[in-house]
Coordinates of C-alpha atoms and ligand atoms in Angstrom, one line a residue:
X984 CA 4.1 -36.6 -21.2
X985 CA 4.5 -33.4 -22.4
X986 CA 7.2 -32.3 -24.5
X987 CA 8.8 -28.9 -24.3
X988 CA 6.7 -27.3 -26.8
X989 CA 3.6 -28.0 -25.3
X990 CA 2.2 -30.5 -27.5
X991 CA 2.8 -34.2 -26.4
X992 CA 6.1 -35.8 -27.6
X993 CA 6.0 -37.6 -30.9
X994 CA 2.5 -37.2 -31.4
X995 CA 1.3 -35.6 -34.4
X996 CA -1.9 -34.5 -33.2
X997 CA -2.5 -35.4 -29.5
X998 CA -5.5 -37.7 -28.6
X999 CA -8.7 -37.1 -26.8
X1000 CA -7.9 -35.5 -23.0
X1001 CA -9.0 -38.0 -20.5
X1002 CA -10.0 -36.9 -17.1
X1003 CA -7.2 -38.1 -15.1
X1004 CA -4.7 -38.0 -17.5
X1005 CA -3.6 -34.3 -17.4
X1006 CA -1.2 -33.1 -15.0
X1007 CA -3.2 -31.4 -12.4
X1008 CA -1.6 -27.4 -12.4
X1009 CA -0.3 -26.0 -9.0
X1010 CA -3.1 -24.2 -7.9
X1011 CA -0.8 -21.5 -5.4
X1012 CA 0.3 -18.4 -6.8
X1013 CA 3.9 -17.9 -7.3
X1014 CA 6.3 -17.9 -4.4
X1015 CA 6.0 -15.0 -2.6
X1016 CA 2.4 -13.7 -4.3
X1017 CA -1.4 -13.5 -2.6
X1018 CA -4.3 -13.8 -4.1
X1019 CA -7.2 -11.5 -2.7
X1020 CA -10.2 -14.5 -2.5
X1021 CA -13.5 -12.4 -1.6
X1022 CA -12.9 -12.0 2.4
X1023 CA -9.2 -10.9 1.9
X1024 CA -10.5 -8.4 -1.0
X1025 CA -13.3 -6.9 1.1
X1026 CA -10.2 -6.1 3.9
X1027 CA -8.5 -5.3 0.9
X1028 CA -10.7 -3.0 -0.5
X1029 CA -11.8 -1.5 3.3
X1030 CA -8.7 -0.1 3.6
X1031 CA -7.3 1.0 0.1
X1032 CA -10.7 3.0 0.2
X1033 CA -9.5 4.4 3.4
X1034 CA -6.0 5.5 2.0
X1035 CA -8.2 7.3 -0.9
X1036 CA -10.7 8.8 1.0
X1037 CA -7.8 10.7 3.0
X1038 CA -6.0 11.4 0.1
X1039 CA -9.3 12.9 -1.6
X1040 CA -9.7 15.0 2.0
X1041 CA -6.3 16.1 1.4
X1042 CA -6.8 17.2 -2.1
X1043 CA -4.5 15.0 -3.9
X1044 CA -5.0 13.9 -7.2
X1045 CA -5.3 10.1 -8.3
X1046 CA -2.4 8.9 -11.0
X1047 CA -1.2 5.8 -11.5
X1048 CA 2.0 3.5 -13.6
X1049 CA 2.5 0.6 -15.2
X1050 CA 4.1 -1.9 -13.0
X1051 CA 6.7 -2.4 -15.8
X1052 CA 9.3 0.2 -16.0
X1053 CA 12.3 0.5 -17.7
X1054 CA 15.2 -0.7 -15.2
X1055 CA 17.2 1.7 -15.5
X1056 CA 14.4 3.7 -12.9
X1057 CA 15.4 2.2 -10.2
X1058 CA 19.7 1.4 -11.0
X1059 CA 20.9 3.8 -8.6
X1060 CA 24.2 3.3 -7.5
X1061 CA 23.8 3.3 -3.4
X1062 CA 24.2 -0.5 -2.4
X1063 CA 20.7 -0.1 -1.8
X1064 CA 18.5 -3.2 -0.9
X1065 CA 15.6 -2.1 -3.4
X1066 CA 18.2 -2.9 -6.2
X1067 CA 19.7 -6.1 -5.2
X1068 CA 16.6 -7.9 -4.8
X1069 CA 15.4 -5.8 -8.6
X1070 CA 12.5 -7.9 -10.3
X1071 CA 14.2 -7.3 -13.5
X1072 CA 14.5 -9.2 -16.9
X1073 CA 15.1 -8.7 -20.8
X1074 CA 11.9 -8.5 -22.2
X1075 CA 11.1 -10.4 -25.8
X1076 CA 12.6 -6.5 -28.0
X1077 CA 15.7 -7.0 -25.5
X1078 CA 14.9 -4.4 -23.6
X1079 CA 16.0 -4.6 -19.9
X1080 CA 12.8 -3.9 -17.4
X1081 CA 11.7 -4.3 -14.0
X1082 CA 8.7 -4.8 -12.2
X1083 CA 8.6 -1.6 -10.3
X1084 CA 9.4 -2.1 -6.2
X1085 CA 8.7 1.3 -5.5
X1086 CA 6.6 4.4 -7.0
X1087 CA 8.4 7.3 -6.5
X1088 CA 10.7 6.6 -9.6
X1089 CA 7.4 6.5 -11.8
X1090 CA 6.1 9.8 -10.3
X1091 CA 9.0 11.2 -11.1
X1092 CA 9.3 10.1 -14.5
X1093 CA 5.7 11.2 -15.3
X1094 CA 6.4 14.7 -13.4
X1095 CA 9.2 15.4 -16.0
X1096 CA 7.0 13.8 -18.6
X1097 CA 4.8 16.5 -18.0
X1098 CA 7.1 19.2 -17.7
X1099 CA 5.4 22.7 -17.5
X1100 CA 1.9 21.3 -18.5
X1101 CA 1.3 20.5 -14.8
X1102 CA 1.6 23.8 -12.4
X1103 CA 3.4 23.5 -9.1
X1104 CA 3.4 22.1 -6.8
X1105 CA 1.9 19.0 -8.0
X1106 CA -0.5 17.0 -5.0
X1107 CA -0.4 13.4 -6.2
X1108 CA -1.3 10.2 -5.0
X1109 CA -1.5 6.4 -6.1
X1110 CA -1.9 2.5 -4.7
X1111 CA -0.1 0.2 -6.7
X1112 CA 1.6 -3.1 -6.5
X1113 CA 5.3 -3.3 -5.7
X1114 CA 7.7 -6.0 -6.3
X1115 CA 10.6 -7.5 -5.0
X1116 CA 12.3 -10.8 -5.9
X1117 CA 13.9 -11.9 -3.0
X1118 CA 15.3 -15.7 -2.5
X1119 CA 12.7 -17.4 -0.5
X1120 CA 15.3 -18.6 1.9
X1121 CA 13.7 -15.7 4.1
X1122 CA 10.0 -17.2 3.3
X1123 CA 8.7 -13.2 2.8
X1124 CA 6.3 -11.9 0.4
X1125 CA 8.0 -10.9 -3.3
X1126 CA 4.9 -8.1 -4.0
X1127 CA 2.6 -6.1 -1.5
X1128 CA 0.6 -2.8 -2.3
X1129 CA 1.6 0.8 -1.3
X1130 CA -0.5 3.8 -0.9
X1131 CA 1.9 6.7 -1.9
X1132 CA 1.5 10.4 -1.5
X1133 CA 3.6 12.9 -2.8
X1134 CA 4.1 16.8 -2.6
X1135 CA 6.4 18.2 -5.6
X1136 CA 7.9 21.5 -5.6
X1137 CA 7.2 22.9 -1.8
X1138 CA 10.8 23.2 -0.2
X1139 CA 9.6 24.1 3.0
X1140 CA 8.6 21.5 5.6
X1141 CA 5.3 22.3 5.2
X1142 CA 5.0 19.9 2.7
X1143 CA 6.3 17.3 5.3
X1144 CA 4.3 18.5 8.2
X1145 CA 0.9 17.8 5.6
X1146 CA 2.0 14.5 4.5
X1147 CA 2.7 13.2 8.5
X1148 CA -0.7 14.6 9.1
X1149 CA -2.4 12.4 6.2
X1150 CA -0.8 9.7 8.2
X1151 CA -2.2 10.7 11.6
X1152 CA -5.8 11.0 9.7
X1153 CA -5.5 7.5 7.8
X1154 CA -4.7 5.7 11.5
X1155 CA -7.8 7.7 13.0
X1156 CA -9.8 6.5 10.3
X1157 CA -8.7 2.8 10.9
X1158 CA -9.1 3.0 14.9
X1159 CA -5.1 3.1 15.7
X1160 CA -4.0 5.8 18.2
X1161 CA -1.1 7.5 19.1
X1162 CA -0.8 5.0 22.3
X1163 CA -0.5 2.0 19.1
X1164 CA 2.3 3.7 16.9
X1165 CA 4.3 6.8 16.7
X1166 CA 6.5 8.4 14.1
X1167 CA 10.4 8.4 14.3
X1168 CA 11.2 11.8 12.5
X1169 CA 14.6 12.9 11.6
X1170 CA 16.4 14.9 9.1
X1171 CA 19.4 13.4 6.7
X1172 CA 20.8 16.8 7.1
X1173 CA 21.7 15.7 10.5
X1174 CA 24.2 13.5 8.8
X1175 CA 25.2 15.8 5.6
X1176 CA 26.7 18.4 8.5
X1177 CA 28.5 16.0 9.9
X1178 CA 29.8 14.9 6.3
X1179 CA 30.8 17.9 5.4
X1180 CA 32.9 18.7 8.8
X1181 CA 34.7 15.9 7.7
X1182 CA 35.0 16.7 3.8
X1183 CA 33.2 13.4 2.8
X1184 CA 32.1 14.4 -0.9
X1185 CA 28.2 14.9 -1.3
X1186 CA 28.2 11.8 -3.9
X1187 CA 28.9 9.7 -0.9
X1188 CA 25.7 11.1 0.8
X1189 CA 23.3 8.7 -0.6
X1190 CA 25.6 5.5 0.1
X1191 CA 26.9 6.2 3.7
X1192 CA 22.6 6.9 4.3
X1193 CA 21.6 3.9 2.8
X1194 CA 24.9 1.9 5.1
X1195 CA 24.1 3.9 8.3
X1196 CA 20.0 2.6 8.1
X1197 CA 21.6 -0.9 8.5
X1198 CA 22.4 0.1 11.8
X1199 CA 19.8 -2.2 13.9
X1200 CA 19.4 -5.1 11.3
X1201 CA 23.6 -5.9 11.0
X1202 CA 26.3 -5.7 13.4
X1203 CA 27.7 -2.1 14.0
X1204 CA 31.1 -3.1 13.0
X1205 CA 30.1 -4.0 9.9
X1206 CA 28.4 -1.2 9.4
X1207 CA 32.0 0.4 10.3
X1208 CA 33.6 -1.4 8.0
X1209 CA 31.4 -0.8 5.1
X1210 CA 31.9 3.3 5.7
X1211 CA 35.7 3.2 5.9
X1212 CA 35.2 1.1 3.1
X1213 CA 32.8 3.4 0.8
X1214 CA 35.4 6.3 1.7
X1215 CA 34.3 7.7 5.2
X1216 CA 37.6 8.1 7.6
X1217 CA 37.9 6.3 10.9
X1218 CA 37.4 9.7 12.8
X1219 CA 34.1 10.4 10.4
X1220 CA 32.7 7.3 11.1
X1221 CA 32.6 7.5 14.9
X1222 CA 31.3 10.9 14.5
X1223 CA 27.8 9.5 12.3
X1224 CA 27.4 6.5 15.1
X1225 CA 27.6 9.5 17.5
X1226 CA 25.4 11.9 16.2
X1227 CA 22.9 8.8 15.6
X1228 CA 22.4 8.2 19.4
X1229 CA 21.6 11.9 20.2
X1230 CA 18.4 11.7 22.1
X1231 CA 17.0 15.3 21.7
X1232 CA 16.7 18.3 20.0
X1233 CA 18.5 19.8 22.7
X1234 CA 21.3 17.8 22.7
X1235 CA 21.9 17.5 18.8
X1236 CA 21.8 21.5 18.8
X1237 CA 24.5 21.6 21.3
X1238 CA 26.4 19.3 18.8
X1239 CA 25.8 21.1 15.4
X1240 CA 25.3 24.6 16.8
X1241 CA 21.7 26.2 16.0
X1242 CA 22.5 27.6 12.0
X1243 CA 22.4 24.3 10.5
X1244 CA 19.2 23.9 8.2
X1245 CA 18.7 20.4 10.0
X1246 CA 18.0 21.6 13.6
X1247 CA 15.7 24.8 11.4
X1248 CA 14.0 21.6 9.8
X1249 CA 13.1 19.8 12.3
X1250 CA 12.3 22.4 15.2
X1251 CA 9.9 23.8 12.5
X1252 CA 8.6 20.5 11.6
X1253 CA 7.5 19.9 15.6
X1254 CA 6.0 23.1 15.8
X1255 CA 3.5 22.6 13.0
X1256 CA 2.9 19.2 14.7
X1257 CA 1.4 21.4 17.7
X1258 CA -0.7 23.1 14.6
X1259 CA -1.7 20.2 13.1
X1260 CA -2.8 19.0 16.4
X1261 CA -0.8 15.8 16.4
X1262 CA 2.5 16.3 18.5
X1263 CA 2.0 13.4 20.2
X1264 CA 2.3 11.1 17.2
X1265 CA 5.9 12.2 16.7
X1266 CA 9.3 12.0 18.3
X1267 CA 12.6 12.8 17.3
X1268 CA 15.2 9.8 16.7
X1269 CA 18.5 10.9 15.3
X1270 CA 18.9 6.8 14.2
X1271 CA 16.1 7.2 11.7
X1272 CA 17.5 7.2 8.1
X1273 CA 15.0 4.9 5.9
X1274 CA 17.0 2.8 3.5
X1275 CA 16.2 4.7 0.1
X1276 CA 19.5 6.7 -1.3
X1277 CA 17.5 10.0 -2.6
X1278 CA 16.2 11.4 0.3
X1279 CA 17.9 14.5 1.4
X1280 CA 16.1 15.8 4.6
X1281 CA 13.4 15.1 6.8
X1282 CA 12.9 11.2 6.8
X1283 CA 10.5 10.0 9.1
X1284 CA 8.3 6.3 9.8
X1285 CA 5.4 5.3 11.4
X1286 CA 6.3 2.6 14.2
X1287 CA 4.3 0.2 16.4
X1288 CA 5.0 0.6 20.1
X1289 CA 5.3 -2.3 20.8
X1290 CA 7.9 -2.9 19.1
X1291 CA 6.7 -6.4 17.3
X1292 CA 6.4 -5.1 13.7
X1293 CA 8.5 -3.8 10.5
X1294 CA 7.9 -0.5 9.8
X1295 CA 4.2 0.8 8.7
X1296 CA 5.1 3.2 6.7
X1297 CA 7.8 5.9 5.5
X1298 CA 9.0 8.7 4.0
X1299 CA 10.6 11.8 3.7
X1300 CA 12.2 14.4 1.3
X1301 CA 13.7 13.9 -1.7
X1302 CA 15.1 17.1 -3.7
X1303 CA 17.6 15.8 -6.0
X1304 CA 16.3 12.7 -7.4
X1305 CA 15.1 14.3 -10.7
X1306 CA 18.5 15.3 -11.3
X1307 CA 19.6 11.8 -11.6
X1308 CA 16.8 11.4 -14.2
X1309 CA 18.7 14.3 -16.2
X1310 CA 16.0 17.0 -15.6
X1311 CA 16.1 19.9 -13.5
X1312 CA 15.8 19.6 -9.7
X1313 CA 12.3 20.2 -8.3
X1314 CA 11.9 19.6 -4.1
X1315 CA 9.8 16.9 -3.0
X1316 CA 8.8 14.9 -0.5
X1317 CA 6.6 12.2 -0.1
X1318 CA 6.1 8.7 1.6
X1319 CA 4.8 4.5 1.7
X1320 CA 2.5 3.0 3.1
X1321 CA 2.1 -1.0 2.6
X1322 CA -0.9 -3.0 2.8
X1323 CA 0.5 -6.1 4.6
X1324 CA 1.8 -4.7 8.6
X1325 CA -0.7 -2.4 8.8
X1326 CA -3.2 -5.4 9.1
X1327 CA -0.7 -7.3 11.1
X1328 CA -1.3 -4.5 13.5
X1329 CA -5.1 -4.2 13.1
X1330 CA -4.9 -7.6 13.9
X1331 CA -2.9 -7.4 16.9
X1332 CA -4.9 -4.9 18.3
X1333 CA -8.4 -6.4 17.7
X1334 CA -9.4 -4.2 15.4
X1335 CA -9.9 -5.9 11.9
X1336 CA -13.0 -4.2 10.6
X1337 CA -16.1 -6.9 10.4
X1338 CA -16.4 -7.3 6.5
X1339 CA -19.2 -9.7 6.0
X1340 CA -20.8 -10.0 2.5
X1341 CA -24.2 -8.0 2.2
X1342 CA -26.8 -8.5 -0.2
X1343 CA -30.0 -6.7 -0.1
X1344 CA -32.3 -9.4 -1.8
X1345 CA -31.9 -13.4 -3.2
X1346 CA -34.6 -14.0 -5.7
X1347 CA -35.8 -17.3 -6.8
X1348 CA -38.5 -18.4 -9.2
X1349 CA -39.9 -21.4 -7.4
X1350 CA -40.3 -23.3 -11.0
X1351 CA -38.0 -23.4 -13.9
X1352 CA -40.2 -21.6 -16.4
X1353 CA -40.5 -18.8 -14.2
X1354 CA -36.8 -18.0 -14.4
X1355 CA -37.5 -15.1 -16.7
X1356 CA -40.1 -13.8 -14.5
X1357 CA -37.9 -13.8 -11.5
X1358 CA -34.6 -12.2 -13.7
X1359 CA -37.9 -9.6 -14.5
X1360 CA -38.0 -9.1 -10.7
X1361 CA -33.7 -8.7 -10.4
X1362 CA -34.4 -6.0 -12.9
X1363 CA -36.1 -3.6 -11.5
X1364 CA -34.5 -4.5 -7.5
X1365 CA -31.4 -3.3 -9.6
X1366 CA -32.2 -0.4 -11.3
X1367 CA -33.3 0.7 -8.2
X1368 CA -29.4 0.4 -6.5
X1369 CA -30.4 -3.2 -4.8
X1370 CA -27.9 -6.1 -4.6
X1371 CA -29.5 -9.0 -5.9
X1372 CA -28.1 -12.4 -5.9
X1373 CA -30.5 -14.0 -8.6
X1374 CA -30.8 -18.1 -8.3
X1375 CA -29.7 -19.1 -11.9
X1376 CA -30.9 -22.7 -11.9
X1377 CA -33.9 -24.5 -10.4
X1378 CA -32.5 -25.4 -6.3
X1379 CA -34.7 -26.7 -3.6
X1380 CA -35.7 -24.3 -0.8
X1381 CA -33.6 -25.1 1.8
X1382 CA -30.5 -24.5 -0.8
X1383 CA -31.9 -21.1 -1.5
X1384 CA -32.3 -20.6 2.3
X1385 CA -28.3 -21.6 2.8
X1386 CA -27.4 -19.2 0.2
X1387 CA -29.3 -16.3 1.8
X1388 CA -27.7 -16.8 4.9
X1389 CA -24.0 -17.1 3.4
X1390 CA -24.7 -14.0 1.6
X1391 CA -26.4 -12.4 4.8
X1392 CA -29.1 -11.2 2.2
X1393 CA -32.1 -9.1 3.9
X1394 CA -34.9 -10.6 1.9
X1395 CA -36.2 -13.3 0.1
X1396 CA -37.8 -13.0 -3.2
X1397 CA -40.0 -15.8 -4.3
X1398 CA -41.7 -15.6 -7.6
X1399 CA -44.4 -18.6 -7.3
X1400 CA -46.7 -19.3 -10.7
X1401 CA -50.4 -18.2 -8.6
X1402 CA -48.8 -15.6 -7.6
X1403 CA -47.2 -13.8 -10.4
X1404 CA -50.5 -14.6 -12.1
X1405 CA -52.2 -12.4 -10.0
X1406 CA -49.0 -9.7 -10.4
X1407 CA -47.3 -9.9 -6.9
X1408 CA -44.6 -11.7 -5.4
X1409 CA -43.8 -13.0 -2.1
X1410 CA -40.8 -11.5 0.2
X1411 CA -39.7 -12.8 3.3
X1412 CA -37.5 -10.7 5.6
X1413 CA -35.1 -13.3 6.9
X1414 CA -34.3 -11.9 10.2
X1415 CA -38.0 -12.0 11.2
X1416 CA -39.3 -14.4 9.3
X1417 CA -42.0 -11.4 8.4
X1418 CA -42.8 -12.1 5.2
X1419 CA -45.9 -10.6 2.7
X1420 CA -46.8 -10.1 -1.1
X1421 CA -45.9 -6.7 -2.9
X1422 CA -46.4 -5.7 -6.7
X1423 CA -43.4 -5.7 -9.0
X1424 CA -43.6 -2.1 -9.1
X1425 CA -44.1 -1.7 -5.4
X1426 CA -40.7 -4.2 -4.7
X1427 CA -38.3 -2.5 -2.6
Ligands
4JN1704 N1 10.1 -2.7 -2.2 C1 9.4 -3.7 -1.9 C2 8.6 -4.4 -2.8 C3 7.9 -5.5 -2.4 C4 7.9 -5.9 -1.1 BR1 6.9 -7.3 -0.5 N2 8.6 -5.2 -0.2 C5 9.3 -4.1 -0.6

């Protein structure tokens, strides 16, 4: 048996390792990881290169983060989900870190990093891998991958109106329609008028948002409960539940009166919809919030109809959260999008992309000391941008056939000893059975 230390207890030097005798390793990733075996990695890869070909059309630039930041990123003090279920430890120079479970944090942190070096406003985008440790009571995934993109220092709602439209273009790309999802869009301002009606300080904004997005996953009165009991008055609080049921424009202008920045916001926002020629993506919904405490205006999130899945994606604006990082404010907005409903969805809807492996040639050498000859042959398929899938060992033919199919290769190379005396090879084009000879320098 082992001891603690690794080596085997007592022993000075262990013995010879018999098969058998070692403790067969769990082969799963940890609780709540993936691994991306080829299949899931060619989905995987299918639509990451989707979120970076519509970030490239929208002229954002590519950064990225370590996954390990410092913890005290992501300590904000808003009851927030994100940092109860923190992926944080004290690392071996006792310093206290976190896997990240979001990316806005590190944007942030390498915006101010920056500082004046980088001119305004800043178009950024990255994918990364987020992490949350959550007791697998719930049986749900501790990491998954976000494409991010984020707009710094545009105040207007411009900047929102872009990023929604990204969205829209990244769905299109992937075959979802408006009639498959939507986008709840509303504006945090909604709830800072309210607040201040009531003279609820601003440095409750942050936890009565992050409370009040509770609203459909625990019961309203504990939602109640956990206002009055973060500072929000009896009288307040019906007000907020109020003002979250509004179910138009309309109606919530008739509440706040038309000068508030919120109703400005968001009848601006709808109008650049019709501009951006996607209007029918969006709807208002006074109950949209998203959980996060630094957002400060328009939030919105991308929905499935249906009503069957969490939310695909989300976002909104954030202009204060770099002055809880100690630098000076800059606006910006900016949203998530993870990899793991979005496929639930494509998958619901039939529309999971077909992903097979492709190669363009196997070659074999049809006797063992024509190997070289035949890696000669890989050579020059390659340098000519051909996938090759060389046979590294001698295999009977129907092996080599078995292969091609798996690999869905196009042709077969055989390098045969009479003919690569007389300088050609034979190819077989597997889907006709067509096959003929061809010079090395004629292969292709
Ligand atoms: N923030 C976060 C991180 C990881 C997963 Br899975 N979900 C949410």
């Amino acid at each position: 048996s082992q001891s603690g230390g690794g080596g085997r207890s007592g022993a000075l030097s262990p013995g010879p390792i018999v098969a058998g005798e070692v403790q067969r390793i769990d082969v799963n990733p940890p609780k709540g990881t993936r691994d991306f075996p080829p299949e899931e990695m060619r989905l995987r890869n299918w639509l990451f290169n989707n979120f970076k070909e519509v970030s490239r059309l929208y002229g954002f630039e590519e950064v990225d983060f370590p996954v390990l930041e410092n913890e005290a990123l992501f300590t904000r003090k808003a009851g927030e989900e994100i940092k109860d279920q923190l992926y944080c430890f004290e690392d071996r120079g006792n310093r206290r870190v976190a896997l990240r479970p979001e990316l806005t944090p590190s944007l942030a942190r390498l915006v101010i990093q920056k500082g004046k070096s980088v001119p305004l406003p800043l178009k950024w985008f990255t994918v990364g891998q987020c992490w949350r440790y959550e007791r697998m009571t719930r049986g749900r995934r501790r990491e998954h991958y976000q494409w991010n993109m984020d707009i710094i220092g545009v105040p207007g709602v411009m900047a929102e109106a872009e990023l929604i439209s990204s969205i829209v273009s990244l769905f299109k790309r992937i075959g979802i329609k408006d009639s498959d999802v939507g986008f709840k869009v509303s504006s945090r301002k909604v709830l800072q008028e309210v607040l201040k009606c009531y003279s609820i300080p601003e440095s409750l904004f942050g936890k009565v948002c992050v409370i009040i997005d509770k609203i459909e996953k625990i019961p309203v009165d504990e939602v109640k409960k956990e206002l009055m009991a973060a500072g929000v008055s009896q009288e307040a609080v019906q007000e907020l539940l109020q003002v979250l049921s509004v179910k138009s424009l309309t109606e919530l202008e008739e509440k706040l009166g038309s000068s508030g920045e919120a109703i400005a916001d968001l009848k601006q926002l709808f109008s650049l919809a019709e501009k951006f020629g996607y209007s029918e993506w969006i709807q208002f919904d006074a109950s949209v919030v998203r959980g996060l405490a630094y957002y400060t205006g328009i939030v919105f999130e991308g929905f499935d109809r249906e009503g069957k899945l969490r939310a695909i994606c989300g976002g909104g604006r954030y202009d204060h959260l770099f002055s809880t990082f100690g630098a000076d404010d800059i606006p910006a907005c900016g949203f998530g999008f993870g990899d793991a409903v979005v496929v639930e969805l494509l998958r619901e809807k039939g529309l999971l992309p077909d992903l097979s492996l492709q190669m363009d040639y196997i070659v074999c050498a049809l006797d063992e000391d024509l190997q070289g000859s035949a890696a000669m042959v890989a050579h020059v398929l390659r340098k000519k941008g051909q996938s090759v899938d060389l046979v590294l060992e001698s295999k009977p033919l129907k092996w080599v056939f078995k292969r091609a199919a798996r690999n869905n290769a196009q042709r077969l190379v055989l390098v045969g000893s009479s003919e690569w005396q007389r300088g050609v090879v034979g190819v077989k084009i597997l889907a006709t059975g067509e096959q003929y000879e061809v010079k090395l320098d004629e292969l292709i």
